[in-house]
Coordinates of C-alpha atoms (C1' of nucleotides) in Angstrom, one line a residue:
Chain A
M111 CA 79.0 52.2 63.5
I112 CA 78.4 48.7 62.6
E113 CA 77.0 48.0 66.2
D114 CA 74.6 50.1 65.7
E115 CA 73.3 48.7 62.1
L116 CA 73.8 45.6 64.2
K117 CA 71.6 47.2 66.5
E118 CA 68.5 48.3 63.7
L119 CA 68.7 44.9 62.2
L120 CA 68.2 43.2 65.8
R121 CA 65.5 45.5 66.2
R122 CA 63.8 44.3 62.6
A123 CA 64.2 40.7 63.4
L124 CA 62.4 40.9 66.7
Q125 CA 59.9 42.8 65.2
A126 CA 59.1 40.0 62.9
A127 CA 59.5 37.1 64.9
A128 CA 57.5 38.9 68.0
P129 CA 54.0 37.8 66.8
G130 CA 54.8 34.0 66.4
L131 CA 56.4 34.6 69.7
G132 CA 53.2 35.8 71.9
L133 CA 54.7 39.2 71.9
D134 CA 52.9 42.0 71.8
G135 CA 53.2 45.5 73.6
E136 CA 56.5 47.9 72.9
L137 CA 59.3 45.8 72.8
P138 CA 63.2 46.3 74.3
E139 CA 65.8 47.6 72.6
P140 CA 67.4 45.2 71.9
E141 CA 71.5 45.4 74.3
L142 CA 74.5 44.7 72.5
F143 CA 77.7 43.5 74.7
T144 CA 81.3 42.6 73.7
P145 CA 81.7 39.0 74.8
R146 CA 84.7 38.1 77.0
Q147 CA 85.5 34.8 75.2
K148 CA 86.1 34.8 71.4
E149 CA 84.9 32.1 70.8
H150 CA 81.2 33.8 71.7
G151 CA 81.4 36.1 69.0
D152 CA 82.6 39.4 68.3
V153 CA 79.0 41.2 69.7
A154 CA 76.4 39.2 71.4
T155 CA 73.5 40.3 72.4
N156 CA 70.8 38.6 75.7
V157 CA 67.8 40.0 74.4
A158 CA 66.2 36.9 74.3
L159 CA 67.4 35.7 77.7
A160 CA 65.3 38.9 78.7
L161 CA 62.4 38.3 77.2
A162 CA 62.0 34.8 77.4
A163 CA 59.7 35.5 80.5
R164 CA 57.6 37.4 79.4
A165 CA 57.8 35.4 75.7
G166 CA 56.2 32.5 78.3
R167 CA 59.3 30.1 76.7
P168 CA 62.6 28.7 77.4
P169 CA 65.2 31.3 76.3
V170 CA 67.2 29.2 73.6
E171 CA 63.7 29.3 71.7
V172 CA 63.3 32.9 71.8
A173 CA 66.7 33.6 70.0
R174 CA 66.4 31.0 68.1
A175 CA 63.5 33.0 66.3
I176 CA 64.9 36.0 66.4
V177 CA 67.8 34.4 64.7
E178 CA 65.9 33.2 61.9
A179 CA 64.0 36.2 61.5
L180 CA 67.7 37.7 61.7
P181 CA 68.2 39.9 57.8
P182 CA 71.6 38.6 56.2
A183 CA 74.5 41.5 55.9
P184 CA 77.7 41.8 54.6
F185 CA 79.5 42.1 57.3
V186 CA 78.2 39.4 59.8
E187 CA 79.9 36.4 59.4
R188 CA 77.6 34.3 61.1
V189 CA 75.3 34.3 63.6
E190 CA 74.7 31.9 66.7
V191 CA 72.6 30.5 69.8
A192 CA 74.9 29.7 73.0
G193 CA 74.3 29.2 76.3
P194 CA 71.4 29.9 78.1
G195 CA 69.9 31.7 75.0
F196 CA 73.0 34.6 74.2
I197 CA 72.8 35.3 70.9
N198 CA 76.5 35.7 69.3
V199 CA 77.6 37.3 66.2
F200 CA 80.7 37.0 64.4
L201 CA 81.3 39.5 62.4
A202 CA 83.2 39.3 59.2
E203 CA 87.2 39.8 59.3
R204 CA 86.8 41.8 56.5
W205 CA 85.0 44.0 58.9
L206 CA 87.9 44.1 60.8
V207 CA 90.7 45.0 59.0
D208 CA 88.9 47.5 58.0
V209 CA 89.9 49.2 61.5
V210 CA 93.9 49.3 59.6
R211 CA 92.2 51.8 57.1
A212 CA 90.1 54.2 60.3
V213 CA 93.7 53.8 61.7
A214 CA 95.7 55.0 58.9
A215 CA 93.6 57.7 58.2
A216 CA 93.0 59.1 61.7
G217 CA 96.5 58.5 62.9
E218 CA 97.5 58.3 66.4
R219 CA 93.8 61.0 66.8
F220 CA 92.3 57.2 66.0
G221 CA 88.8 57.0 68.7
W222 CA 89.2 60.5 69.1
A223 CA 85.0 61.8 68.9
P224 CA 85.4 64.2 66.2
P225 CA 84.8 68.3 68.6
S226 CA 81.8 68.9 70.2
G227 CA 82.4 72.5 70.4
R228 CA 81.8 72.1 74.5
R229 CA 84.2 74.0 76.5
A230 CA 85.6 71.9 79.5
Q231 CA 88.2 73.3 82.0
V232 CA 90.5 70.9 84.5
E233 CA 91.9 73.0 87.5
F234 CA 94.5 70.5 89.3
V235 CA 97.3 70.4 90.7
S236 CA 96.8 74.1 92.0
A237 CA 99.2 73.6 95.2
N238 CA 100.3 76.9 96.6
P239 CA 102.4 78.7 96.3
T240 CA 105.3 78.2 99.0
G241 CA 107.8 75.8 98.1
P242 CA 108.4 73.4 95.3
L243 CA 106.2 70.4 94.5
H244 CA 106.3 67.6 96.1
I245 CA 105.5 63.7 95.5
G246 CA 102.2 64.4 97.1
H247 CA 101.0 67.0 94.6
A248 CA 102.2 64.3 91.9
R249 CA 98.7 62.3 91.6
N250 CA 96.9 64.9 91.2
A251 CA 99.3 66.2 88.3
A252 CA 99.6 63.5 86.3
L253 CA 95.8 62.5 86.9
G254 CA 94.4 65.7 86.3
D255 CA 96.8 66.2 82.8
A256 CA 95.7 62.8 81.8
L257 CA 91.7 64.0 81.7
A258 CA 92.5 67.0 80.3
R259 CA 94.0 65.2 77.7
L260 CA 91.0 62.1 77.7
L261 CA 88.1 64.7 77.7
E262 CA 90.3 66.3 75.1
A263 CA 90.1 62.9 72.6
A264 CA 86.7 62.5 73.5
G265 CA 86.2 66.0 71.9
W266 CA 85.9 68.6 74.6
Q267 CA 88.1 71.8 73.6
V268 CA 89.5 71.9 77.2
E269 CA 91.6 74.7 78.9
R270 CA 93.9 73.7 82.2
E271 CA 94.4 76.1 84.7
Y272 CA 96.3 76.4 87.8
Y273 CA 94.7 78.1 90.9
F274 CA 96.9 79.6 93.8
N275 CA 96.7 80.8 96.9
D276 CA 99.2 83.8 97.3
A277 CA 96.8 85.1 100.1
G278 CA 96.3 83.9 104.6
G279 CA 97.6 82.8 107.1
Q280 CA 100.2 80.6 105.1
M281 CA 101.5 83.0 102.5
D282 CA 102.3 85.1 105.3
R283 CA 104.3 82.3 107.1
F284 CA 106.0 82.4 103.8
G285 CA 106.2 85.7 103.2
R286 CA 108.2 86.0 106.7
S287 CA 110.2 83.1 106.4
V288 CA 111.8 84.5 103.0
E289 CA 112.6 88.0 104.5
A290 CA 113.7 86.3 107.5
R291 CA 116.5 84.2 104.7
Y292 CA 117.1 87.9 102.8
L293 CA 117.9 90.2 106.1
E294 CA 120.4 86.7 107.0
L295 CA 122.1 87.7 103.9
V296 CA 122.6 90.7 103.8
G297 CA 123.9 90.5 107.3
R298 CA 121.1 91.5 109.5
E299 CA 119.4 89.8 112.6
A300 CA 116.4 87.6 111.3
E301 CA 115.1 84.1 112.2
V302 CA 112.5 81.8 110.3
P303 CA 108.9 82.2 112.1
E304 CA 108.9 78.6 113.8
D305 CA 106.0 78.1 112.4
G306 CA 106.9 79.3 109.0
Y307 CA 109.2 77.1 105.8
H308 CA 112.2 76.3 107.0
G309 CA 113.5 74.3 103.9
E310 CA 116.7 74.9 102.1
Y311 CA 114.6 76.2 99.2
V312 CA 113.5 79.4 101.4
R313 CA 117.9 80.2 101.5
D314 CA 118.0 80.0 97.8
L315 CA 114.8 82.0 97.3
A316 CA 116.6 84.4 99.2
R317 CA 119.8 84.6 97.8
D318 CA 118.4 84.7 93.9
I319 CA 116.3 87.8 94.9
L320 CA 119.2 89.2 96.7
A321 CA 120.9 88.5 93.0
A322 CA 118.5 90.2 91.7
E323 CA 116.8 93.1 93.5
G324 CA 120.4 93.6 95.0
P325 CA 120.2 94.3 98.8
G326 CA 117.6 96.9 99.0
L327 CA 114.4 95.8 100.0
A328 CA 116.2 95.6 103.7
D329 CA 115.7 99.1 103.8
L330 CA 112.1 99.0 103.0
P331 CA 109.3 100.0 105.6
A332 CA 107.9 96.7 107.3
D333 CA 105.1 96.4 106.2
E334 CA 106.2 97.2 102.1
R335 CA 109.3 95.3 102.8
L336 CA 107.1 91.8 103.3
V337 CA 104.7 92.0 101.0
R338 CA 107.9 92.5 98.2
L339 CA 109.4 89.6 99.3
R340 CA 106.9 87.9 99.4
S341 CA 105.7 88.5 96.3
E342 CA 108.9 88.5 94.7
G343 CA 109.2 84.4 96.7
V344 CA 105.7 83.5 95.5
R345 CA 107.0 84.8 91.6
R346 CA 110.2 82.4 92.1
V347 CA 108.6 79.4 92.9
L348 CA 105.4 79.6 91.0
A349 CA 108.4 79.4 87.8
Q350 CA 109.7 76.5 89.4
I351 CA 106.8 74.7 89.9
E352 CA 106.2 75.4 86.3
R353 CA 109.4 74.0 85.2
T354 CA 108.2 71.0 87.3
L355 CA 105.6 70.2 85.4
E356 CA 107.0 70.9 82.2
R357 CA 109.9 68.8 83.1
F358 CA 106.6 66.4 84.3
G359 CA 104.8 66.8 80.7
V360 CA 101.9 68.7 82.5
R361 CA 101.7 72.9 80.6
F362 CA 99.0 74.9 81.6
D363 CA 97.2 77.5 79.6
S364 CA 96.5 79.6 82.7
F365 CA 97.3 81.5 86.8
V366 CA 94.8 82.4 88.6
S367 CA 95.8 84.3 92.3
E368 CA 93.5 84.5 94.8
A369 CA 94.9 87.1 96.1
S370 CA 93.5 88.9 92.1
L371 CA 90.1 88.4 92.9
A372 CA 89.9 89.8 96.3
E373 CA 92.1 92.4 95.1
R374 CA 89.5 92.9 92.3
G375 CA 86.2 93.0 95.2
E376 CA 85.0 89.5 93.4
V377 CA 84.9 88.2 96.4
G378 CA 82.9 90.5 97.8
A379 CA 80.5 90.8 95.1
A380 CA 80.1 86.8 95.3
V381 CA 78.9 87.4 98.9
D382 CA 76.5 89.7 98.0
R383 CA 74.8 87.7 95.0
L384 CA 74.9 84.7 98.1
R385 CA 72.6 86.9 99.8
A386 CA 71.0 88.5 97.5
A387 CA 69.8 85.1 96.9
G388 CA 69.4 84.3 100.7
Y389 CA 72.4 81.9 100.7
A390 CA 73.8 84.0 102.4
Y391 CA 72.7 85.1 106.2
E392 CA 75.3 86.7 109.5
A393 CA 75.5 84.9 112.8
D394 CA 77.9 85.7 115.4
G395 CA 79.7 87.9 113.6
A396 CA 80.6 85.9 110.7
V397 CA 79.2 85.4 107.4
W398 CA 77.3 82.5 106.5
F399 CA 76.7 80.2 103.5
R400 CA 73.6 77.7 103.7
S401 CA 75.2 75.0 102.7
T402 CA 73.1 72.9 104.6
A403 CA 70.3 73.4 101.3
F404 CA 72.4 72.1 99.6
G405 CA 73.6 68.2 101.2
D406 CA 75.7 69.1 103.2
D407 CA 75.8 68.8 107.2
K408 CA 76.8 72.4 108.2
D409 CA 76.7 75.9 106.9
R410 CA 79.7 77.4 106.0
V411 CA 81.9 80.8 106.7
L412 CA 82.7 82.7 103.5
V413 CA 83.3 85.8 105.7
R414 CA 85.2 85.8 108.9
S415 CA 84.0 87.8 112.3
N416 CA 87.3 89.6 111.3
G417 CA 86.4 90.3 108.0
V418 CA 89.3 87.8 106.6
H419 CA 87.2 86.1 103.5
T420 CA 87.9 82.7 104.2
Y421 CA 88.3 80.0 100.9
F422 CA 85.7 78.7 100.6
G423 CA 84.3 82.6 99.8
A424 CA 87.2 83.1 97.6
D425 CA 86.2 80.0 96.0
C426 CA 82.5 81.5 95.5
A427 CA 84.7 84.4 93.7
Y428 CA 86.1 81.6 91.9
L429 CA 83.6 79.8 90.5
I430 CA 81.7 82.4 89.4
D431 CA 84.8 83.9 87.8
K432 CA 84.8 80.5 85.7
F433 CA 81.4 80.7 84.9
S434 CA 81.9 84.0 83.5
R435 CA 83.9 82.3 80.7
G436 CA 81.6 80.4 79.3
F437 CA 82.6 77.0 79.7
D438 CA 80.2 74.2 79.3
R439 CA 82.0 72.4 82.7
L440 CA 84.0 73.1 85.5
V441 CA 86.6 69.9 86.3
Y442 CA 88.4 69.9 89.7
V443 CA 90.7 67.4 90.7
W444 CA 90.9 67.2 94.4
G445 CA 92.7 64.8 97.0
A446 CA 90.1 62.7 98.7
D447 CA 90.4 64.6 101.7
H448 CA 88.3 67.8 100.2
H449 CA 85.6 65.3 99.7
G450 CA 83.8 66.8 102.3
D451 CA 83.5 69.9 100.5
V452 CA 82.0 68.9 97.5
A453 CA 78.7 69.9 98.6
R454 CA 78.9 73.4 99.5
L455 CA 81.0 74.0 96.0
R456 CA 78.0 72.8 94.0
G457 CA 75.8 74.1 96.4
A458 CA 77.9 76.9 96.3
A459 CA 76.6 76.4 92.6
A460 CA 73.7 76.1 92.4
A461 CA 72.6 79.3 95.1
L462 CA 74.6 81.3 92.3
G463 CA 72.1 80.5 90.0
Y464 CA 74.0 78.2 87.7
D465 CA 73.9 74.2 87.2
P466 CA 75.9 71.7 89.4
E467 CA 75.9 69.1 87.5
A468 CA 78.4 71.3 84.8
V469 CA 80.3 71.5 89.1
E470 CA 82.2 68.3 88.9
I471 CA 84.8 66.9 91.1
V472 CA 87.6 64.0 90.2
L473 CA 88.0 63.1 94.0
Y474 CA 91.1 60.3 93.9
Q475 CA 93.0 59.0 97.1
W476 CA 95.8 59.0 98.7
V477 CA 98.8 57.8 97.4
T478 CA 102.0 56.3 100.2
F479 CA 105.3 56.6 98.9
R480 CA 107.5 54.5 100.3
R481 CA 111.1 53.7 99.9
G482 CA 112.2 50.0 99.9
G483 CA 108.7 49.7 102.0
E484 CA 108.8 52.0 104.8
P485 CA 106.7 55.2 104.4
V486 CA 108.3 58.9 103.3
A487 CA 107.8 60.7 106.1
M488 CA 107.4 64.1 105.0
S489 CA 107.5 67.4 106.8
K490 CA 106.9 71.0 104.5
R491 CA 107.2 73.6 106.6
A492 CA 110.8 71.7 108.6
G493 CA 111.7 70.6 104.5
T494 CA 112.1 67.1 104.7
F495 CA 110.0 66.0 101.7
V496 CA 111.4 64.5 98.0
T497 CA 110.6 66.6 95.4
L498 CA 108.9 66.4 92.7
D499 CA 111.6 67.0 90.4
Q500 CA 113.7 64.7 92.9
L501 CA 111.0 61.8 91.5
I502 CA 111.0 62.3 88.2
D503 CA 115.6 62.6 88.7
E504 CA 115.3 59.0 90.3
V505 CA 112.8 57.3 89.0
G506 CA 112.0 58.8 85.5
A507 CA 108.3 60.9 84.5
D508 CA 106.9 58.1 82.4
A509 CA 107.3 55.7 84.8
A510 CA 106.3 57.6 87.1
R511 CA 103.0 58.6 85.2
W512 CA 102.7 54.5 84.6
H513 CA 102.5 54.0 87.9
L514 CA 100.6 57.3 89.0
L515 CA 98.3 56.0 86.2
T516 CA 97.9 52.1 86.4
F517 CA 95.2 52.7 89.3
S518 CA 91.7 53.6 89.8
N519 CA 91.3 57.3 91.5
D520 CA 89.1 55.8 93.9
A521 CA 91.8 53.0 95.0
A522 CA 94.5 54.4 97.5
M523 CA 98.1 53.2 96.6
S524 CA 101.7 52.7 96.9
F525 CA 104.3 54.6 95.3
D526 CA 107.5 53.0 96.3
I527 CA 110.7 54.7 94.8
D528 CA 113.3 52.4 95.3
E529 CA 110.4 49.9 93.4
V530 CA 109.2 51.4 90.8
K531 CA 113.0 53.0 89.8
R532 CA 115.2 49.2 90.4
R533 CA 112.2 47.2 88.9
S534 CA 112.6 49.2 86.0
M535 CA 113.3 45.4 83.5
D536 CA 110.0 44.3 83.9
N537 CA 107.7 47.4 84.6
P538 CA 105.1 47.6 83.0
V539 CA 105.6 50.8 81.1
Y540 CA 108.5 49.6 79.6
Y541 CA 106.8 46.7 78.0
V542 CA 104.5 49.0 76.4
Q543 CA 107.2 51.4 74.8
Y544 CA 108.9 48.8 74.2
G545 CA 106.2 47.5 71.9
H546 CA 106.1 50.9 70.2
A547 CA 109.7 50.4 69.8
R548 CA 109.8 47.5 68.7
I549 CA 107.6 47.9 65.4
A550 CA 109.9 51.0 65.1
S551 CA 112.7 48.4 64.7
I552 CA 110.5 46.3 62.5
L553 CA 109.4 49.5 60.1
R554 CA 113.1 50.4 59.8
K555 CA 114.6 47.0 59.1
A556 CA 111.8 46.6 56.2
R557 CA 112.8 49.9 54.9
E558 CA 116.9 48.9 55.2
A559 CA 115.8 45.9 53.3
G560 CA 113.8 47.3 50.4
V561 CA 110.9 47.0 51.8
E562 CA 109.1 50.0 51.2
L563 CA 105.5 50.3 52.7
R564 CA 103.0 50.8 50.3
P565 CA 99.5 52.8 50.0
I566 CA 97.3 51.2 52.0
A567 CA 94.7 51.1 48.7
E568 CA 97.0 49.0 47.1
V569 CA 97.3 46.4 50.6
D570 CA 95.3 43.8 50.5
L571 CA 94.6 43.5 53.9
D572 CA 92.4 40.3 53.7
L573 CA 95.5 38.9 54.2
L574 CA 95.3 39.0 58.0
A575 CA 94.2 36.1 58.9
H576 CA 95.9 34.8 61.4
P577 CA 94.3 34.4 65.2
S578 CA 97.1 36.6 66.8
E579 CA 96.9 39.2 63.8
L580 CA 93.0 39.1 64.3
D581 CA 93.4 39.4 68.4
L582 CA 95.0 41.8 67.5
L583 CA 93.2 44.0 65.4
R584 CA 89.7 43.0 68.0
A585 CA 91.7 45.0 70.4
I586 CA 92.4 48.4 68.1
A587 CA 88.6 47.9 67.0
G588 CA 88.2 48.2 70.4
V589 CA 89.7 51.9 70.7
P590 CA 87.4 54.6 69.8
G591 CA 85.0 52.4 72.4
L592 CA 87.9 52.8 75.3
I593 CA 88.1 56.2 74.6
A594 CA 84.4 57.4 75.0
T595 CA 84.5 54.8 78.4
A596 CA 87.3 56.4 79.6
A597 CA 86.6 59.8 79.0
S598 CA 82.7 59.6 80.0
M599 CA 83.8 58.0 83.2
R600 CA 87.0 60.1 83.8
A601 CA 89.0 56.9 83.9
P602 CA 92.9 57.6 82.4
H603 CA 93.6 54.3 84.1
R604 CA 91.4 52.3 81.1
L605 CA 93.8 53.7 79.3
T606 CA 97.0 52.1 81.1
H607 CA 95.4 48.8 81.2
A608 CA 94.0 49.1 77.5
A609 CA 97.9 50.1 76.4
H610 CA 99.0 47.2 78.2
D611 CA 96.8 44.7 76.7
L612 CA 97.7 46.2 73.2
A613 CA 101.5 45.8 73.8
G614 CA 100.2 42.2 74.7
R615 CA 98.7 41.5 71.9
F616 CA 101.5 43.0 69.5
H617 CA 104.5 41.4 71.5
R618 CA 102.4 38.0 70.9
F619 CA 101.4 38.3 67.3
Y620 CA 105.4 39.3 67.3
T621 CA 105.8 36.2 68.0
E622 CA 104.1 34.0 65.9
C623 CA 104.2 36.1 63.0
R624 CA 107.1 36.9 60.8
V625 CA 106.2 40.0 59.5
V626 CA 108.9 40.3 56.6
S627 CA 109.0 37.6 54.3
D628 CA 109.4 36.5 51.5
D629 CA 105.6 36.6 51.2
E630 CA 105.5 40.6 49.4
A631 CA 101.5 40.8 50.2
L632 CA 101.3 39.9 53.3
T633 CA 104.2 41.7 54.3
Q634 CA 102.7 44.7 53.1
A635 CA 99.3 43.9 55.2
R636 CA 101.4 42.8 58.1
L637 CA 103.9 45.7 57.7
W638 CA 100.5 48.2 58.1
L639 CA 99.5 45.9 60.7
A640 CA 102.5 46.5 62.9
R641 CA 102.0 50.4 62.2
A642 CA 98.5 50.4 62.8
T643 CA 99.6 49.3 66.6
Q644 CA 102.5 51.7 66.9
L645 CA 99.9 54.7 65.7
V646 CA 97.6 53.5 68.3
L647 CA 100.1 52.3 71.3
A648 CA 101.5 55.8 70.7
G649 CA 98.1 57.9 70.9
L650 CA 97.0 56.6 73.7
L651 CA 100.1 57.1 75.4
G652 CA 100.1 60.4 74.6
L653 CA 96.8 60.7 76.3
L654 CA 98.5 59.1 79.5
G655 CA 101.2 62.1 78.8
I656 CA 103.9 59.0 78.2
G657 CA 106.7 59.0 75.6
A658 CA 106.4 56.7 72.8
P659 CA 110.3 55.8 71.6
E660 CA 111.6 54.4 68.6
R661 CA 114.5 53.0 70.4
M662 CA 115.0 51.2 73.3
E663 CA 117.9 49.9 74.5
R664 CA 118.5 46.4 75.8
P665 CA 119.5 47.3 79.5
D666 CA 122.7 44.5 80.8
A667 CA 121.6 43.8 83.2
Chain B
rG68 C1' 78.3 59.5 116.0
rC69 C1' 77.8 61.2 110.6
rG70 C1' 79.7 61.2 105.4
rC71 C1' 83.2 59.8 101.2
rC72 C1' 87.0 55.4 99.5
rG73 C1' 88.2 50.8 99.2
rG74 C1' 88.1 44.9 101.1
rU75 C1' 88.8 40.0 94.2
rA76 C1' 95.5 34.6 93.6
rG77 C1' 100.7 34.6 97.9
rC78 C1' 101.6 40.2 96.4
rU79 C1' 99.9 44.6 93.4
rC80 C1' 95.4 45.5 91.2
rA81 C1' 91.6 45.5 86.4
rG82 C1' 87.0 43.9 86.3
rC83 C1' 81.2 47.3 89.5
rC84 C1' 78.6 52.7 86.4
rU85 C1' 74.9 50.0 82.1
rG86 C1' 74.1 42.1 85.8
rG87 C1' 75.3 37.2 81.6
rA88 C1' 78.5 31.7 79.5
rA89 C1' 85.0 28.2 83.2
rA90 C1' 86.0 35.6 87.0
rG91 C1' 91.3 38.7 84.3
rA92 C1' 96.5 40.9 84.6
rG93 C1' 101.1 42.4 86.2
rC94 C1' 104.2 40.6 90.1
rG95 C1' 106.2 36.2 92.9
rA96 C1' 106.3 30.6 92.3
rC97 C1' 107.5 26.2 88.8
rG98 C1' 108.5 24.0 83.5
rG99 C1' 109.9 25.6 78.8
rA100 C1' 111.8 28.4 73.6
rC101 C1' 116.6 32.6 70.7
rU102 C1' 121.2 30.2 64.0
rU103 C1' 115.5 34.0 62.0
rC104 C1' 112.5 41.7 61.5
rU105 C1' 115.3 44.0 69.4
rA106 C1' 114.2 37.3 74.1
rA107 C1' 113.1 44.9 77.6
rU108 C1' 109.3 39.0 74.6
rC109 C1' 106.9 34.7 73.8
rC110 C1' 104.0 29.9 75.7
rG111 C1' 102.9 26.5 79.8
rU112 C1' 101.7 24.8 85.3
rG113 C1' 99.8 26.1 89.9
rG114 C1' 97.0 29.5 92.6
rG115 C1' 90.5 32.9 93.6
rU116 C1' 84.9 31.0 99.9
rC117 C1' 85.7 38.0 94.3
rG118 C1' 85.3 41.1 103.2
rG119 C1' 80.7 38.9 105.5
rA120 C1' 74.9 37.6 106.2
rG121 C1' 70.7 38.3 103.9
rG122 C1' 67.5 40.8 99.0
rU123 C1' 65.9 41.8 93.7
rU124 C1' 66.9 38.3 89.3
rC125 C1' 65.9 33.2 84.6
rG126 C1' 71.8 35.4 85.9
rA127 C1' 74.7 38.7 91.1
rA128 C1' 82.3 40.2 92.2
rU129 C1' 78.9 43.7 89.4
rC130 C1' 71.8 46.0 92.2
rC131 C1' 69.3 47.1 96.8
rU132 C1' 70.4 47.0 102.7
rC133 C1' 72.3 45.3 106.8
rC134 C1' 76.8 43.9 109.6
rC135 C1' 82.7 43.6 109.8
rC136 C1' 87.8 45.3 109.0
rG137 C1' 91.2 49.3 107.2
rG138 C1' 92.2 54.6 104.8
rC139 C1' 89.9 59.8 104.8
rG140 C1' 87.2 63.8 106.3
rC141 C1' 83.8 66.4 109.7
rG142 C1' 87.6 74.1 111.8
rC143 C1' 85.9 81.4 111.7
rC144 C1' 92.7 75.4 109.4
rA145 C1' 95.0 75.5 104.6

RNA sequence: GCGCCGGUAGCUCAGCCUGGAAAGAGCGACGGACUUCUAAUCCGUGGGUCGGAGGUUCGAAUCCUCCCCGGCGCGCCA
């Protein structure tokens, strides 16, 4: 809001200075930015540089003229013309200090935008329920969840959804695998199909089903038996997935089954609707979607020549289902290997009469998991894979999420399990969590010493003037902008970096400034600064789905 | 061949959307700081043709074009 006022002042100064500079016509909107170096002020503008050519004067002269015309304001300490013609504004420290009050009022939600009333759905993970989640799902889970949290902070009302395919060839193989293990357990001859699921977990599922349902399922007619065992298996796998996600800090609002869409006839309805819109046609016995009309490189099959719809066909029905629930924005979180499907999905939205802009696909590049530098080989069907549960057991949910949320979605990344675990001492996540715990400890110690945090209205925050204090304040003041930017860019990793930076500034402040001292007034101001930092750190970690501990034990080694 | 993503310090990566002042962080290396609120900390030093070449611009890691290298995708698979 200070920025808006400053912009208005600059606008007025520009207008006042324009005649003297020989400028007529439309004046540009002054763009503000935060200089990299704090010697360059708190806010700067390059408007003089942009106008120099038009004015036919050196940029520095233009800048001086604008500065001279700038009306005074209480929050402006001083204004400088610097470098090639930048106008650097130094804000009064009193203003900077106000952020402590703002944080005190907002708590961990400092920097959040007010509710916009707009609804977004984030659909993520959506792994087929043929087995436990494994490390291949980790980035999707971490990213989707952080994105959902971030959108909430940006004012969206968010629903998290998990879509699962419980029909199709893959599921048949899964069903037959469960069936085979079940039959084995009741003493019948059976074998897991070669292309089925051979992992030990399938045997566990069968054992569980046997314990709950008894041996009677073996005597059902073959078709019925398969369907029954498959659905019993799916139910258990999904429950297990939900438990794993819970441990990972992820909670879904809804689970949607592909089969249920088909059973309600929604897939057929979607195809009919596309046909009516003129975007579906028959060829070679199949029904095709004219995705080439929407930038795809070839048309796509909706219904195969054997009469069975494709996944894409179901996706169209699902799209209608999603839109019919009134979401303003549909966010899909996909691995980059699906980038080729983006055009057809958004095309389908357009063909169905929806705004394709409302369909947003967030892609992330692949993760190579390693142990001691060597890639971890995985095969789900052979049952050789590292589960997400194992990953959480080994490195912890916080460290795993932090690592997964450190990199830009667009960057392929490596996750060395041994390294993230072994290096836990200097893992950045602990650096940040320690910052939070350290503050908690200070507040605890202060209380033990009889120093209570006084109401902020009674505290003289203007006493905060040490460079490391101001650095901390500046970082806190940037958080609302950070959250807005990270959300609009769908880039949670910006929060990770900012949290690390903030923790660093706190550690520096801690080293240079004694919080609890004989100076009561200063102690109160610093306690509040520490408290505000703690709240903001907890808020940022919260958006990343990472815990903010009150205490951390010093490691021995 | 076409498409998407990457290429920035020894290593791992931010910064690029919306161009701006000496290009940042962590790790690693080297040298310092604990009688004081947790040293899981802090300070300092060294380290970069921002893949290459053109272009736009007063100004390019950032925008445009081409090229090189790497990853991924291009089924009536899931």
